[in-house]
Coordinates of C-alpha atoms and ligand atoms in Angstrom, one line a residue:
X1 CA 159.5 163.6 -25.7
X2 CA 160.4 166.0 -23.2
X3 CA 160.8 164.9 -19.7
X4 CA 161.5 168.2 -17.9
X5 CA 161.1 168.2 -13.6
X6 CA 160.2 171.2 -12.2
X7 CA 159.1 172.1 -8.6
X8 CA 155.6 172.6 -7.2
X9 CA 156.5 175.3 -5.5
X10 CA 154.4 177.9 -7.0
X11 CA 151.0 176.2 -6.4
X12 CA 151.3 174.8 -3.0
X13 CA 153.6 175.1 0.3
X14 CA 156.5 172.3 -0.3
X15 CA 158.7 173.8 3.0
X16 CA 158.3 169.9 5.0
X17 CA 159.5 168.1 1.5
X18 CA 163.1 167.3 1.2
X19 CA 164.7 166.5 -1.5
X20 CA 166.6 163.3 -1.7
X21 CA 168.2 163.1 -4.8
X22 CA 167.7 164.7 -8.4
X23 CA 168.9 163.2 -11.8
X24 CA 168.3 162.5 -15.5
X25 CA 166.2 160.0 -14.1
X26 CA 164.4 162.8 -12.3
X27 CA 163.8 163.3 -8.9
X28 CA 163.0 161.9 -5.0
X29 CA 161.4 164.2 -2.8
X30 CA 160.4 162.9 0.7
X31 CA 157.0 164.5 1.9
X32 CA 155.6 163.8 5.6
X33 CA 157.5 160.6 5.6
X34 CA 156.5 159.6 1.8
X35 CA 159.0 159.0 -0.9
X36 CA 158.1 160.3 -4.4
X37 CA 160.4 159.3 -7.6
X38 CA 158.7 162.1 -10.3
X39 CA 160.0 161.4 -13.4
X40 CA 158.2 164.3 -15.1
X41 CA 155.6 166.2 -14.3
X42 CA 152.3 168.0 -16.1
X43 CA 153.9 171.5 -17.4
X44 CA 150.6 174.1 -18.7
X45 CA 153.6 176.3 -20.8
X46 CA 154.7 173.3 -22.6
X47 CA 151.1 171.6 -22.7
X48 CA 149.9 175.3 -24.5
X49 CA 152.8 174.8 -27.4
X50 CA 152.2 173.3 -30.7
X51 CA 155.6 172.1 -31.7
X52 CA 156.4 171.0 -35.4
X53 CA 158.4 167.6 -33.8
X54 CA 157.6 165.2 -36.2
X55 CA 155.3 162.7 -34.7
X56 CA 156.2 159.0 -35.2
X57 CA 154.1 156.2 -35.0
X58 CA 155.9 153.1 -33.1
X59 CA 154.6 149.3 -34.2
X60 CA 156.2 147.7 -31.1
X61 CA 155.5 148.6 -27.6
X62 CA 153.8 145.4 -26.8
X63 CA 154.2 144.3 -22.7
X64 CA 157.8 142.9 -21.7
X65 CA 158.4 139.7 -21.7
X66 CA 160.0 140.2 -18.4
X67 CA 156.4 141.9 -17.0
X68 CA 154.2 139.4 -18.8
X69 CA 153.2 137.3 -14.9
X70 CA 153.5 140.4 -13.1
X71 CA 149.8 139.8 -12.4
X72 CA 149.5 136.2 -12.5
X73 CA 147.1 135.1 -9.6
X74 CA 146.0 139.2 -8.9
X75 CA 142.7 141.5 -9.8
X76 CA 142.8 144.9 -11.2
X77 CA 139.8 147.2 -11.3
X78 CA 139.6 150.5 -13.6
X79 CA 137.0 153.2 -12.8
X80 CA 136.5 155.4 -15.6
X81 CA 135.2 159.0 -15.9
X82 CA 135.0 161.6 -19.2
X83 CA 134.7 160.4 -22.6
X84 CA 134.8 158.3 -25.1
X85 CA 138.6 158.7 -25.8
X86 CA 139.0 157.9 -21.9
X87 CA 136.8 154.5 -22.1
X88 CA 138.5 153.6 -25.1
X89 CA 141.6 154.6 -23.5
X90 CA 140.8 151.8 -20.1
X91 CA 140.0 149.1 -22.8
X92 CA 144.0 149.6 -23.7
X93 CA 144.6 149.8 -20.0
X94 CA 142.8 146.1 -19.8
X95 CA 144.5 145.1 -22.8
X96 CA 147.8 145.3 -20.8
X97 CA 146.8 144.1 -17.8
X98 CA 146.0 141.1 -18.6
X99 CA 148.8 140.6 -21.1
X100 CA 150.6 141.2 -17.7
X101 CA 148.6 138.4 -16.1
X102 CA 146.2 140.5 -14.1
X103 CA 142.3 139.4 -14.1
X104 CA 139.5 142.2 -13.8
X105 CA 137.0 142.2 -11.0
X106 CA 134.4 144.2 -10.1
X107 CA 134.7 144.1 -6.6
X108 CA 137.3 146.6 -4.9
X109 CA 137.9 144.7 -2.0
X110 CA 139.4 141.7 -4.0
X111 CA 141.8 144.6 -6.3
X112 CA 145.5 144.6 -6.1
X113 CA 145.3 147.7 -8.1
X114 CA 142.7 150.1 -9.1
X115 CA 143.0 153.3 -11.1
X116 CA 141.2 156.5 -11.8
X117 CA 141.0 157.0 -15.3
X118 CA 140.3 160.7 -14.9
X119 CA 138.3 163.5 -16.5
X120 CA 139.7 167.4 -15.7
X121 CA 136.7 168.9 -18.7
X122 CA 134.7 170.5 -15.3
X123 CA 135.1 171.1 -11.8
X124 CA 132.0 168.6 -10.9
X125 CA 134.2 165.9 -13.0
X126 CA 137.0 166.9 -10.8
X127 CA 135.1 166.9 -7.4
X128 CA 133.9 163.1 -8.0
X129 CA 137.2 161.9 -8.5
X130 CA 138.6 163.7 -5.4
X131 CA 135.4 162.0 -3.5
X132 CA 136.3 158.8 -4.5
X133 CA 140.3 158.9 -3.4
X134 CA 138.9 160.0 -0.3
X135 CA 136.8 157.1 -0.4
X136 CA 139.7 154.6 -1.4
X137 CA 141.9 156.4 1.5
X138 CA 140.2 153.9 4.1
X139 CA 140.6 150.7 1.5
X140 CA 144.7 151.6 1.3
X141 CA 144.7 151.3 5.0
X142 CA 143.0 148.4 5.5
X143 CA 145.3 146.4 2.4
X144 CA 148.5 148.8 2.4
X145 CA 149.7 146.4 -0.4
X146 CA 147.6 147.8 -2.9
X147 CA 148.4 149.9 -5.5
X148 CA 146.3 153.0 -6.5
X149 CA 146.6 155.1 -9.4
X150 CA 145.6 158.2 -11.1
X151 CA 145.8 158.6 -14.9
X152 CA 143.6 160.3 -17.7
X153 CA 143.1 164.3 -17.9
X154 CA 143.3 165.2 -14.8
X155 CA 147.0 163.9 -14.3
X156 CA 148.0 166.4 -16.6
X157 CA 147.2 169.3 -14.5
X158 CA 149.8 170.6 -12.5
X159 CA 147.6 171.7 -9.9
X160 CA 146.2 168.8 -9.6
X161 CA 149.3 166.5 -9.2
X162 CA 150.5 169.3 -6.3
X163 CA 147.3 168.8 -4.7
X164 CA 147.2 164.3 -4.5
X165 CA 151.4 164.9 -3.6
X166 CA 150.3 167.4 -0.8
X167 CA 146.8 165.6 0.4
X168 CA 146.7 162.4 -1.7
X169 CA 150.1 161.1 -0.3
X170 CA 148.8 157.6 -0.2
X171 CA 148.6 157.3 -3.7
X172 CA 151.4 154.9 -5.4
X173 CA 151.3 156.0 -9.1
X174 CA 150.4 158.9 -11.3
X175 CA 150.6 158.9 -15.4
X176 CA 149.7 161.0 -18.0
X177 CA 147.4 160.5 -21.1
X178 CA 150.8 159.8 -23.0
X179 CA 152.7 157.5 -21.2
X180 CA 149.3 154.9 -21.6
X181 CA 151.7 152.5 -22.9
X182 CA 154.2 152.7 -19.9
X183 CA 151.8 151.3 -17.7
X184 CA 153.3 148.4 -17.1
X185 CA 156.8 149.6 -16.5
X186 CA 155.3 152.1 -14.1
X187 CA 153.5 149.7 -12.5
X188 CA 155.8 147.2 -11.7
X189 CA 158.0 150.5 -10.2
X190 CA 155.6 151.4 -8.0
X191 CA 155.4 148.0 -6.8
X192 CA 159.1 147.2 -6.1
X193 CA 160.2 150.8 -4.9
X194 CA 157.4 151.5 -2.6
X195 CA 158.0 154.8 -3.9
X196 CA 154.9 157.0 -5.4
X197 CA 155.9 157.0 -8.7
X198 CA 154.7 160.2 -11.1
X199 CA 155.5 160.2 -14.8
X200 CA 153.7 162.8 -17.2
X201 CA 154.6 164.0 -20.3
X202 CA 153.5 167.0 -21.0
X203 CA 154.5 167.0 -24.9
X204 CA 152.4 165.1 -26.4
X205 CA 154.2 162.0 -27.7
X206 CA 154.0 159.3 -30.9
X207 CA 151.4 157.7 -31.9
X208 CA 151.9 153.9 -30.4
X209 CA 150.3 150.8 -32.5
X210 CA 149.4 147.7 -31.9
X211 CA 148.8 147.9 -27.9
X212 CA 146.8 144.8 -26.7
X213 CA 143.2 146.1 -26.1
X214 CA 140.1 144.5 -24.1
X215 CA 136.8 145.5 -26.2
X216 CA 133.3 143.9 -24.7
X217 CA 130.1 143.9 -26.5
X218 CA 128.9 144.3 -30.2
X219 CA 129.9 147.8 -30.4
X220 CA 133.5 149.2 -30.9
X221 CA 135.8 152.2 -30.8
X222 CA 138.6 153.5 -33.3
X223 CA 140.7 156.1 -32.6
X224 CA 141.4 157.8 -36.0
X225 CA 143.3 160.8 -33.9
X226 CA 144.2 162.4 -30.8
X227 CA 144.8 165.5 -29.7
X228 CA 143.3 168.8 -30.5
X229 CA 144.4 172.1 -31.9
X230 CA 141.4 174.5 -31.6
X231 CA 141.3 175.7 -28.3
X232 CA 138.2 176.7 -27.8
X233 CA 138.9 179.2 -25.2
X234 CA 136.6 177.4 -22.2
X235 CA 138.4 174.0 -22.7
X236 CA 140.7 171.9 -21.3
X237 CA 141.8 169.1 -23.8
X238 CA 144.3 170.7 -26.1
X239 CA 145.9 170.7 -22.7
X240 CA 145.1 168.0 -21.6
X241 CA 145.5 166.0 -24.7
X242 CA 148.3 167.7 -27.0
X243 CA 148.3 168.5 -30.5
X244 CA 146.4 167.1 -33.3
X245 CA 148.2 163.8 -34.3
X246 CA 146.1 161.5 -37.0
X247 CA 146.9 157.5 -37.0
X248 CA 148.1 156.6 -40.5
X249 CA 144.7 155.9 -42.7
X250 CA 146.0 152.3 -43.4
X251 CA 146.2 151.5 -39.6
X252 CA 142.6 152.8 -39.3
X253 CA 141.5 150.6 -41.7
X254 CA 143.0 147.6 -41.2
X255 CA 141.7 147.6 -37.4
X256 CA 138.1 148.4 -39.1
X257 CA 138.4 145.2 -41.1
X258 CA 139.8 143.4 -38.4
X259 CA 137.0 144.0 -36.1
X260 CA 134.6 143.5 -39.2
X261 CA 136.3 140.1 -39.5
X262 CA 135.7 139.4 -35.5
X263 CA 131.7 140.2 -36.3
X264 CA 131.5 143.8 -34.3
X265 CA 128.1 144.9 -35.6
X266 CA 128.9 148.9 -34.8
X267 CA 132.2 151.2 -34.9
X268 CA 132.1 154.5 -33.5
X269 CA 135.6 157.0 -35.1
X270 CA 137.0 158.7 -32.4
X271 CA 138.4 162.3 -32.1
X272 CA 138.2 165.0 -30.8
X273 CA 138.0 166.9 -33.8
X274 CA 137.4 164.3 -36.1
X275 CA 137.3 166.3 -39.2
X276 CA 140.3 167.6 -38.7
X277 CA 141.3 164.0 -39.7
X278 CA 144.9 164.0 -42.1
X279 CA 145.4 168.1 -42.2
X280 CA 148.8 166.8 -40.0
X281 CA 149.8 164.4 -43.1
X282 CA 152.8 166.2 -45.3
X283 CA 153.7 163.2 -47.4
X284 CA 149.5 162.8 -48.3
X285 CA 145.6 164.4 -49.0
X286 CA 143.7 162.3 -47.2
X287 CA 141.1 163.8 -45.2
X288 CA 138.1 162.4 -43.3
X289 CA 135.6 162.4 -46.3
X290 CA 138.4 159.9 -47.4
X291 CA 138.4 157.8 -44.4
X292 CA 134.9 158.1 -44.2
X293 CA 134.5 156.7 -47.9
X294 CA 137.2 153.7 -47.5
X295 CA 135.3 153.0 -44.4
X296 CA 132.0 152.7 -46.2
X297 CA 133.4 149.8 -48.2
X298 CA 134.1 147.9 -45.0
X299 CA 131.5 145.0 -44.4
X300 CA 130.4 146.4 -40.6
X301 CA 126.6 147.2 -40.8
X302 CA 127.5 151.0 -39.0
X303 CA 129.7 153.6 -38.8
X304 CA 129.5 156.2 -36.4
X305 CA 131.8 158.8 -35.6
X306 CA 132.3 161.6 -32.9
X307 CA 132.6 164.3 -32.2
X308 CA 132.6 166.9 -35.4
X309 CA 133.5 170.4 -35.4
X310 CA 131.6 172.5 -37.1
X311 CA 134.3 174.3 -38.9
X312 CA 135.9 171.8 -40.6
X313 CA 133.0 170.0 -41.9
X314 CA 134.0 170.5 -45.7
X315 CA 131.4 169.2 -48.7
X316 CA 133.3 166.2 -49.9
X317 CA 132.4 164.8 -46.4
X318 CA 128.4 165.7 -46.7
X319 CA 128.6 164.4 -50.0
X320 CA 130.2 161.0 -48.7
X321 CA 128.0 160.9 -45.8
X322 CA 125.0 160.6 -48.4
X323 CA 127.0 158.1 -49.9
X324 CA 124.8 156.5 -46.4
X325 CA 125.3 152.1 -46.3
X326 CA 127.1 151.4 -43.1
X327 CA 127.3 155.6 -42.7
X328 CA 124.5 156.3 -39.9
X329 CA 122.4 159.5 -40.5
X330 CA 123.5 160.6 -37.3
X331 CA 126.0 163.6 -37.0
X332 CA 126.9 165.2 -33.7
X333 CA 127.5 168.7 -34.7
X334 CA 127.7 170.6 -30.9
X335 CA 127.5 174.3 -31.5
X336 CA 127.9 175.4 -28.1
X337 CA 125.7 178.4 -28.5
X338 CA 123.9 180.2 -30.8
X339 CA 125.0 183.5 -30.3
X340 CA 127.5 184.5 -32.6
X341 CA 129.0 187.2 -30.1
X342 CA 129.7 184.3 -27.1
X343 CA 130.9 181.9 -29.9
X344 CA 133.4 184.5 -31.3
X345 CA 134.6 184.4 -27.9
X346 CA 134.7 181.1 -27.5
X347 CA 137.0 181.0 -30.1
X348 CA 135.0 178.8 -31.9
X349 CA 135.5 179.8 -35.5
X350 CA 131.8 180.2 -36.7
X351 CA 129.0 182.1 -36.4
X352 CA 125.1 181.5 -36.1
X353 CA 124.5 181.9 -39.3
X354 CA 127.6 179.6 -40.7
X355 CA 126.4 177.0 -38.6
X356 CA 122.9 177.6 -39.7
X357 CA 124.3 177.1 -43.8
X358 CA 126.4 173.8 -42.6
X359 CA 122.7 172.2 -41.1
X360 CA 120.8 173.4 -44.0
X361 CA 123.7 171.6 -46.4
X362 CA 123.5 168.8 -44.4
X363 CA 120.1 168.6 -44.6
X364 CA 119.3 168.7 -48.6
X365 CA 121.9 165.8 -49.0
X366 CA 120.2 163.7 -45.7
X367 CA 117.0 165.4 -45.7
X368 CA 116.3 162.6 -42.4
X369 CA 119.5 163.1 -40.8
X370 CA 118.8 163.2 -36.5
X371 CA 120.9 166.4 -35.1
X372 CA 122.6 166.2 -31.9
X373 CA 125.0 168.8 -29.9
X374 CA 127.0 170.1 -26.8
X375 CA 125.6 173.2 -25.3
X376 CA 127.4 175.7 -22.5
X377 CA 125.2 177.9 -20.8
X378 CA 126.5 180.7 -18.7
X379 CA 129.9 181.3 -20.0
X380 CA 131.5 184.7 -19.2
X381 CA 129.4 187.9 -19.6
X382 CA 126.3 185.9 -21.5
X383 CA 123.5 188.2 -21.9
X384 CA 119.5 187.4 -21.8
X385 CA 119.6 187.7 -25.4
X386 CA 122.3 185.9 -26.2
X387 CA 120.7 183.1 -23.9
X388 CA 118.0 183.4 -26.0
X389 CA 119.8 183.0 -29.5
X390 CA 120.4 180.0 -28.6
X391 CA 116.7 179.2 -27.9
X392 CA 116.0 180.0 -31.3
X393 CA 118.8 178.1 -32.6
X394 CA 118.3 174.9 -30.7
X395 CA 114.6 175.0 -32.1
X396 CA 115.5 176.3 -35.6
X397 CA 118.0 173.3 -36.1
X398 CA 115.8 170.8 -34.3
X399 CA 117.7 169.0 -32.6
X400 CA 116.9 165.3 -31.2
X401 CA 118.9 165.7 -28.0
X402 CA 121.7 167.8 -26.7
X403 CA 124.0 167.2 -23.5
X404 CA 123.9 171.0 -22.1
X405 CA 126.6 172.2 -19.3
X406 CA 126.7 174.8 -17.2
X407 CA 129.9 177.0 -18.1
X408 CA 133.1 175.9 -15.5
X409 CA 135.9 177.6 -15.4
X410 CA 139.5 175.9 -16.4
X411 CA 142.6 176.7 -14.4
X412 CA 145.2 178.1 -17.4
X413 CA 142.2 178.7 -19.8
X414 CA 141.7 182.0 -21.4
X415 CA 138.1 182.0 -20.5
X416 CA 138.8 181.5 -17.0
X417 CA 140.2 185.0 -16.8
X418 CA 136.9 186.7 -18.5
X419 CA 135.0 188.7 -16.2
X420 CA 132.1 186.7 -15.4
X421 CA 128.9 188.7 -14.1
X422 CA 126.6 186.0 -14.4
X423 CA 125.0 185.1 -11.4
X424 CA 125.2 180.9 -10.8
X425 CA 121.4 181.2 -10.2
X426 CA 120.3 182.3 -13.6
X427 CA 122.8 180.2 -14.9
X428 CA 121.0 177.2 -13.4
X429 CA 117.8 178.7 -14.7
X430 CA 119.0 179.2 -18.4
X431 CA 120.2 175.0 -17.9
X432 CA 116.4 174.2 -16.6
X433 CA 114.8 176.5 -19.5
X434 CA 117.2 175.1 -22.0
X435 CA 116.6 171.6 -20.8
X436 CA 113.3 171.7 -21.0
X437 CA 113.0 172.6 -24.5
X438 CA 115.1 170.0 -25.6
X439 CA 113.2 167.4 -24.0
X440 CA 110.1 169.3 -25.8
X441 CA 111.8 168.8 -29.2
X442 CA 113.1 165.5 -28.2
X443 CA 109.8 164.0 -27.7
X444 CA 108.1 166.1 -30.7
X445 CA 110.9 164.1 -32.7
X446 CA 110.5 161.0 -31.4
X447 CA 106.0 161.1 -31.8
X448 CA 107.2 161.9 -35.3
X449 CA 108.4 158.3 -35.9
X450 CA 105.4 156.9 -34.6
X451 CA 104.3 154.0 -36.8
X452 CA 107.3 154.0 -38.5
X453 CA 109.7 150.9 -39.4
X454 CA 113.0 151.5 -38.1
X455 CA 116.0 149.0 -37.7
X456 CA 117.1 148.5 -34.6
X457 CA 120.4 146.6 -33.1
X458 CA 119.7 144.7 -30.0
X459 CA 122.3 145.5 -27.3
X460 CA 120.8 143.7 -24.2
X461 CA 118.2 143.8 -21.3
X462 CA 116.9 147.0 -20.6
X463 CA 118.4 148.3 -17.2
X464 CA 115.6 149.2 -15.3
X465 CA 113.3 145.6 -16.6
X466 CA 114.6 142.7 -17.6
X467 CA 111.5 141.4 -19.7
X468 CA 112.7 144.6 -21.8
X469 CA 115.2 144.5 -24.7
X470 CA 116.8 147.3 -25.8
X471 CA 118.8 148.5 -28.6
X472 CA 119.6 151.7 -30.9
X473 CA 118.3 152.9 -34.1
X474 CA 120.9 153.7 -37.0
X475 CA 120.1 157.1 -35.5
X476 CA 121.0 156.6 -32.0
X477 CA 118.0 156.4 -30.9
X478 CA 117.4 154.3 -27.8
X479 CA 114.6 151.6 -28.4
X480 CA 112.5 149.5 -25.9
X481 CA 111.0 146.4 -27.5
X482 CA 109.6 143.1 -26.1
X483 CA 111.1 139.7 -27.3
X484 CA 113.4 137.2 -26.8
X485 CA 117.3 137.1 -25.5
X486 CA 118.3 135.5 -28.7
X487 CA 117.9 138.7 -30.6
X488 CA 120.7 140.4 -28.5
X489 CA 123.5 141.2 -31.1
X490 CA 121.0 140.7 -33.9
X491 CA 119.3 143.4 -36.2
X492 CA 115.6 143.7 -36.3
X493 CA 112.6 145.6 -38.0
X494 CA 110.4 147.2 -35.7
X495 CA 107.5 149.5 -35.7
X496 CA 107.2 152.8 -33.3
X497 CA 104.2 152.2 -31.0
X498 CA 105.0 154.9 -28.2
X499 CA 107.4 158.0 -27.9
X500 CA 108.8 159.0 -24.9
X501 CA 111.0 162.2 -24.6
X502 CA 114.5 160.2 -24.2
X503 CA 113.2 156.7 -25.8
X504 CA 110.7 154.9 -28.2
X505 CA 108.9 151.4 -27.8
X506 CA 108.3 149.6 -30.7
X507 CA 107.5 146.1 -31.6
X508 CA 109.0 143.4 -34.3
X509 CA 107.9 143.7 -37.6
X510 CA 108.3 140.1 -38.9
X511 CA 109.4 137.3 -36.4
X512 CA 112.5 136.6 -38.0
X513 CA 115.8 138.5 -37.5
X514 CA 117.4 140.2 -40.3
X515 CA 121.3 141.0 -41.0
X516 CA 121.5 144.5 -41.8
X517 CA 123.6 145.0 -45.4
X518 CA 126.2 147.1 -45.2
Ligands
SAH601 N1 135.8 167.9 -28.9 C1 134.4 168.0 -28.7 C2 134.0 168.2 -27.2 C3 134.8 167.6 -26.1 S1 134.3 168.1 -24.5 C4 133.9 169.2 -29.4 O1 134.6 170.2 -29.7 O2 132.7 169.3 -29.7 C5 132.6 167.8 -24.5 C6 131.8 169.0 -24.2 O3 132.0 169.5 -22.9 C7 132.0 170.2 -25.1 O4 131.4 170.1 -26.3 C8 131.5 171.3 -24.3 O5 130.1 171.5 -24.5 C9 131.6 170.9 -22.9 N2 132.7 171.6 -22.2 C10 134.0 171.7 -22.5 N3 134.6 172.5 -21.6 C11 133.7 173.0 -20.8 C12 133.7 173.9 -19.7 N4 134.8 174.5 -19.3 N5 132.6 174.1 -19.0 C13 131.4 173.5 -19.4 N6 131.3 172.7 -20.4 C14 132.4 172.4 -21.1
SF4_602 FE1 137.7 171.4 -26.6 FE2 137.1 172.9 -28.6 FE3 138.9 170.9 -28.8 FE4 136.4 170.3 -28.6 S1 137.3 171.4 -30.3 S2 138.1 169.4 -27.5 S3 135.6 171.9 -27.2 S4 139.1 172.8 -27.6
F3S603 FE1 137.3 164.6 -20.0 FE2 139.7 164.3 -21.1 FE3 137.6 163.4 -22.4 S1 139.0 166.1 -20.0 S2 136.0 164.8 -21.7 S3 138.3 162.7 -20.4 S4 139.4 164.2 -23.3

């Protein structure tokens, strides 16, 4: 683990901080009257290397003894942008709190600490956050006893960790997406010292078992890795996120069958790049198809996993897949575009028509299999045509839904430095055009299930009408039925009675619930 300080200097003006002291322990910087202790900051050069440090994996980084009624008789409240990794990631956050004694609330005016768990993937993602300090600026004055903190992506940016010591002053802790685990020692710094306290590695660090983690609902997540080592040339997590590190199959497992044995209906794998799952093992072959089929044996009635790239997706895994049980016929598979000119400069490994061969394998061994991907629009230099080649790839694969972005640029990204001579109007009018065929395709998809029986797993009210349940298909499909609360949690057969473009009604096919058999 590297813990080197460096200065600011280079990204913003630093001529009213004074250094107060500067050690192994790092160093304390006065600004406008603020103390600082950074222990280490985000670093893009060493972020950008792939070292071959051998990662360990640590059993035993539970919460102090000493820290365990830190929190006893306080609230702490964790607002959480990005993805899936970052949700999962504030369940661990929970987990610790209240190990340390801390209770949640949802209310920001009884918090004794509340934290940002940030997403840096675009500049919108960015903006909100920086809204919402400004937002929490007023709270801190009113209640200068509590504690605020930043964590998740965007703590890893150097820019942005000048920019909250320079504007953000009133912030009391910043921490990185791998020091997770040292939140309670950081916390209970920032506390005593009064000090803003700022610890981020940027080298990506072991792999840390067995922290305490607060799950809710029916539905869980697994991390099977973290990290990422494709660099796609628009994006920020192999930054953000460090190198590809894969949790030890039998830790994956045994957390599957321990959530099995606590009767979680649903597990979604979570990765990045989940089938890059084991290519980091030396001392074993074990790849995802692997996981994937020791997985299958588990009794949990689904599996899901996210999110796939497209080049690793190797046959043993399609075969496996078809294997289907508790494997859902649901693969997110984003292609990004479908031009193979933009996606060779993307850096994305594949072309049109390879992606075009993986669907059509996928398809002959899950001939129903529902399609769902990421889409940029507007990156760097995208042509009309190339616009277009992804029309006619959207529509050729079919796709049930996509999330589609507008292309942002990514301080310290190759693409950032592409000359870009897209106007942001057409962009915004290839999103509209591309948006509305998906929806087109959506609901064309969603009329073809019409009359069907489908299985459904009953999640809760519906948010806009509470006489409405709703739940998801094996296929992620989001489901509107009429009934009563008991079924929440519970499988049931229903039958398609109306398509909508982003949802189905249905109704119960027998009164009784069934179990679904894994
Ligand atoms: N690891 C996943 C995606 C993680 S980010 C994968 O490779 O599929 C989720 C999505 O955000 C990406 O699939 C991409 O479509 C989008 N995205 C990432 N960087 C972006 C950027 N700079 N601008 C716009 N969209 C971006
Ligand atoms: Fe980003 Fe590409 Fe890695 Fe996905 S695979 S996280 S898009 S670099
Ligand atoms: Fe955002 Fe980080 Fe996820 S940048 S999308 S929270 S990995």
């Amino acid at each position: 683990m590297t813990k080197e300080t460096k200065d600011f200097s280079k990204y913003f003006d630093f001529s009213g901080a004074k250094i107060i002291s500067e050690d192994e322990q790092g160093k304390k910087i006065r600004i406008g009257g603020r103390d600082i202790h950074i222990m280490s900051e985000p670093n893009y050069r060493q972020e950008k290397q792939r070292g071959k440090e051998e990662v360990r994996v640590l059993y035993d980084q539970a919460v102090p003894e000493e820290l365990r009624s830190l929190g006893n008789g306080k609230h702490y409240l964790i607002y959480t942008y990005g993805c899936q990794m970052n949700e999962h990631d504030t369940e661990v956050m929970k987990g610790m709190f209240e190990q340390m004694g801390y209770t949640a609330t949802e209310d920001r005016n009884e918090a004794d600490v509340i934290l940002l768990n940030t997403c840096a993937i675009r500049e919108n993602a960015e903006d909100k956050v920086f809204g919402e300090l400004g937002h929490l600026k007023h709270l801190k004055t009113e209640k200068p006893g509590l504690i605020l903190g930043v964590c998740g992506c965007m703590s890893q940016e150097e820019s942005v960790v000048g920019r909250i010591l320079q504007k953000h002053a009133f912030v009391d802790l910043i921490f990185g997406t791998h020091n997770i685990h040292r939140l309670p020692q950081l916390l209970s710094d920032a506390l005593f010292s009064k000090e803003m306290v700022v610890e981020v590695w940027s080298k990506e660090g072991d792999i840390i078992e067995n922290l305490p983690k607060k799950r809710e609902g029916m539905r869980a997540w697994v991390n099977i890795m973290y990290g990422c080592d494709k660099f796609c040339t628009y994006c920020i997590v192999p930054y953000t996120r460090g190198k590809e590190r894969s949790r030890r199959p039998e830790d994956v497992i045994a957390e599957v069958r321990e959530l099995a044995r606590q009767g979680y209906k649903e597990i979604t794998l979570l990765g990045q790049n989940v089938n890059a799952y084991g290519k980091d093992f030396e001392d074993i072959s074990y790849r995802f198809g692997d996981l994937m089929a020791d997985i299958q044996k588990i009794a949990i009635p689904r599996i899901r996993f996210t999110t796939s790239h497209p080049r690793d997706f190797d046959d043993h895994l399609i075969e496996v897949l078809g294997r289907r049980g508790n494997l859902v016929e649901h693969i997110h598979l984003p292609v990004q575009s479908g031009s193979t000119e933009i996606l060779k400069r993307m850096s994305r490994k594949y072309t049109r028509e390879s992606y075009l061969e993986l669907v059509r394998k996928i398809k002959a061994v899950i001939p129903d299999v529902v399609l769902t991907s990421d889409i940029i629009v507007g990156f760097p230099g995208e042509t009309e045509e190339q616009f277009e080649d992804t029309l006619s790839l959207v529509r050729e694969v079919g796709y049930d839904s996509a999330y589609t972005f507008i292309y942002s640029p990514r301080a310290g990204t190759p693409a950032a430095g592409m000359e870009d001579n897209v106007p942001m109007e057409v962009k915004k009018q290839r999103l509209r055009r591309l948006n509305d065929l998906i929806g087109e395709l959506s609901r064309e998809r969603n009329e073809q299930l019409r009359g069907q029986i489908v299985e459904v797993l009953v999640e809760g009210e519906s948010k806009n009408n509470a006489d409405v349940l709703s739940g998801r298909t094996r296929t992620n499909k989001l489901v509107h039925i009429e009934g009563p609360k008991e079924w929440i949690g519970q499988f049931i057969q229903v039958r398609v009675t109306e398509a909508q473009t982003w949802y189905i009604k249905a109704e119960p096919v027998h009164q009784q619930t069934a179990e679904a058999v894994s």
